[in-house]
Amino acid sequence: MRSLFLLLASVVGLTAADKPNVLFLLSDDHSYPYLSCYGDANVRTPALDKLAAEGMKFRRFFTSAPQCVPSRAAYLSGRSPVAARITRFSSPLPRDVVTFPEVLRKEAGYYVGVVGRSYHLDGSGKGDDELGKFLTEGGYKTFKDRYDVVQTGSDPQAVEQATAFLEGRPKDKPFCLWVNFSDPHHPWAAPASYRPDPATLKLPAHVPDLPGVREQYADYCAEVNRVDETAGKVLALLDRLGLAKDTLVVFAGDNGQALPHGKGSLYDPGCNVPFVVRWPGVVAPGGDSSALLSGEDLGPTVLAACGLKSAAGMTGVSFLPVLQGAAAKSRDHVFMERGPHGSAPVQVGMANSGYDLSRAVRSERYKAIYNCTPWLPYGPVDSAGGSAWKSMVSLHAEGAMAAGLAATYFTTPRPVYEFYDLEKDPAELNNLSGKPEVAEAERALRLEMAKKMIADFDYLPLPAIPGGQPASKGKGKAKADASADRAPLFKKLDVDGDGKLTLAEFGVGRSAADAAEWFARRDADGDGFVSRAEFLPGSPQGKAPAAK
């Protein structure tokens, strides 16, 4: 009888371990490394530092987009924003795209909810009552059907809503609660007590050291300090209710800071965010990982931690083995996308802050960016009217901005392709795309990007793959080797067999004007003859003759 009791107890224990509670805390516009546990002295974040000390902090966690709506779609759906069909900022999450809390609710009996700042995934009819009515009556607002509790509110209200959720939850069910904070999103209005002295700040290399820049970074850091305090109140709630030991806690940012090079851009400050996981008894305290992780990976990881398989359509990779200390990494590349931002329509003369189409892939060392709307000049998302950007514009107008910064922020059109060696250039200011020394690495990343775009049914054209076969022409049947096709024609024209063509030989069957123009294009070395090597390529290597 005693042995049967021990067996039943062990089974119950395993079941409980397979069903941890889940608390997902999400700050807004929060770039890495803005937690003091990462060594950043600009901020004071004792509550989140304590969380990291009791679990594991990650240094290379990347959201799937530098914007809140598509980023949150990836977090919840376990797939890219492109695959989830939510790259337009105001889109509702399609009903057939399942979120990980829904899986927990349906397959494991979890009590699930979302509280705090808008979760952003029910669409936006902002500015038009008819659109709002259409979204509601058309069944596009789905989250009240997906979750048991759906509430929105300010950061103080988020704490109150989380308290009501946890205190009122069914005691016979595990829970999954997603708490959204507004800080450090605009407006930056934290009290002075949270604000560091601008003169003491260490600025990143991707911005110039100007008084206006320092002022805005101080405003931003104040918001980070305040969200730490707010998050700490929710974590204290777990302790007060005796839930901490049975709860898997995740803290993350939804995208990067709303400052130049950050939010809205595919540079690291736009997508690299703080990411901390605490899971007592599973995640060893004091963990510090540089493994590449993607926003797509959260859903599959939480489901695996709760003993469930990924839902259909999830493409993220579970990093549960990394959390358990059984693996150093789970993936070699992360992918990011950028689409429209906000609800404003396209306008002539707009900057890329409101509308941009771009993709990026990052490995541990390199990053490739593919800009499909390069004619749109750069503009920082949500901060174009701030003192930082205004002072940078003035500095550039005076011709006093450093070359790398000027090229990054004020080149129009922007390059279609960007490529960075992050080991040598972590600020991403020196575009190496097309340079021979990185040709192999650039080709490899563009191939990975193209594969991801194909797998996700991306609507953008694939990037060019350097060093590959010539592009198809006509009806899609490319000639395997243009040189081989032109060789018989050269032999026919070279009537004297001396291995080169005179203008008279080259011009057989052509008009005099046409022959003269194309002979000049082919005669790349300007010696008055077209050699076999100059004749065979499908496209001439020389320049067109100057207009007379």
mmCIF file of C-alpha atoms in Angstrom, residues 22 24-26 61 64 68-81 84 86 93 97-104 112-114 118-121 143 146-147 176-180 254 294-303 310-316:
data_model
loop_
_atom_site.group_PDB
_atom_site.id
_atom_site.type_symbol
_atom_site.label_atom_id
_atom_site.label_comp_id
_atom_site.label_asym_id
_atom_site.label_seq_id
_atom_site.Cartn_x
_atom_site.Cartn_y
_atom_site.Cartn_z
ATOM 1 C CA VAL A 22 3.429 30.895 -16.898
ATOM 2 C CA PHE A 24 4.975 36.657 -19.428
ATOM 3 C CA LEU A 25 6.010 40.245 -18.651
ATOM 4 C CA LEU A 26 6.481 42.486 -21.693
ATOM 5 C CA PHE A 61 17.428 37.622 -28.052
ATOM 6 C CA SER A 64 10.954 39.211 -35.136
ATOM 7 C CA CYS A 68 5.110 46.204 -31.421
ATOM 8 C CA VAL A 69 2.286 44.662 -33.478
ATOM 9 C CA PRO A 70 4.261 42.191 -35.651
ATOM 10 C CA SER A 71 6.655 41.475 -32.794
ATOM 11 C CA ARG A 72 3.811 40.489 -30.476
ATOM 12 C CA ALA A 73 2.284 38.373 -33.231
ATOM 13 C CA ALA A 74 5.511 36.371 -33.417
ATOM 14 C CA TYR A 75 5.790 36.020 -29.642
ATOM 15 C CA LEU A 76 2.270 34.653 -29.378
ATOM 16 C CA SER A 77 2.026 32.606 -32.587
ATOM 17 C CA GLY A 78 5.471 31.019 -32.692
ATOM 18 C CA ARG A 79 5.874 32.025 -36.321
ATOM 19 C CA SER A 80 7.191 35.035 -38.213
ATOM 20 C CA PRO A 81 4.956 38.080 -38.701
ATOM 21 C CA ALA A 84 1.206 35.043 -39.457
ATOM 22 C CA ILE A 86 0.368 40.520 -39.756
ATOM 23 C CA LEU A 93 -4.224 38.383 -35.849
ATOM 24 C CA VAL A 97 -3.291 31.603 -36.348
ATOM 25 C CA VAL A 98 -3.193 29.939 -32.932
ATOM 26 C CA THR A 99 -1.399 31.487 -29.949
ATOM 27 C CA PHE A 100 0.478 29.493 -27.334
ATOM 28 C CA PRO A 101 -1.836 30.506 -24.425
ATOM 29 C CA GLU A 102 -4.753 29.092 -26.422
ATOM 30 C CA VAL A 103 -2.920 25.787 -26.754
ATOM 31 C CA LEU A 104 -2.306 25.764 -23.000
ATOM 32 C CA VAL A 112 -5.272 32.271 -19.445
ATOM 33 C CA GLY A 113 -5.405 36.038 -19.648
ATOM 34 C CA VAL A 114 -3.833 39.247 -20.920
ATOM 35 C CA SER A 118 -2.947 47.087 -25.400
ATOM 36 C CA TYR A 119 -1.858 43.694 -26.702
ATOM 37 C CA HIS A 120 -2.221 45.153 -30.236
ATOM 38 C CA LEU A 121 -3.493 42.016 -31.964
ATOM 39 C CA PHE A 143 -8.990 37.683 -28.206
ATOM 40 C CA ARG A 146 -9.200 33.061 -27.221
ATOM 41 C CA TYR A 147 -8.551 33.881 -23.525
ATOM 42 C CA CYS A 176 -0.839 31.642 -18.049
ATOM 43 C CA LEU A 177 -0.880 35.433 -17.684
ATOM 44 C CA TRP A 178 0.530 37.941 -20.174
ATOM 45 C CA VAL A 179 1.178 41.348 -18.562
ATOM 46 C CA ASN A 180 1.926 44.281 -20.881
ATOM 47 C CA ASP A 254 8.586 43.963 -27.488
ATOM 48 C CA SER A 294 14.119 34.680 -31.894
ATOM 49 C CA GLY A 295 10.736 36.021 -30.874
ATOM 50 C CA GLU A 296 9.327 33.067 -32.819
ATOM 51 C CA ASP A 297 10.891 30.740 -30.260
ATOM 52 C CA LEU A 298 8.918 31.803 -27.178
ATOM 53 C CA GLY A 299 5.702 29.922 -27.965
ATOM 54 C CA PRO A 300 7.312 26.572 -28.812
ATOM 55 C CA THR A 301 9.558 26.861 -25.740
ATOM 56 C CA VAL A 302 6.722 27.556 -23.299
ATOM 57 C CA LEU A 303 4.663 24.712 -24.773
ATOM 58 C CA SER A 310 4.227 23.081 -30.891
ATOM 59 C CA ALA A 311 0.956 23.962 -32.586
ATOM 60 C CA ALA A 312 0.565 23.529 -36.328
ATOM 61 C CA GLY A 313 2.230 26.372 -38.187
ATOM 62 C CA MET A 314 4.716 27.261 -35.465
ATOM 63 C CA THR A 315 8.191 27.625 -36.981
ATOM 64 C CA GLY A 316 10.034 28.820 -33.886
#
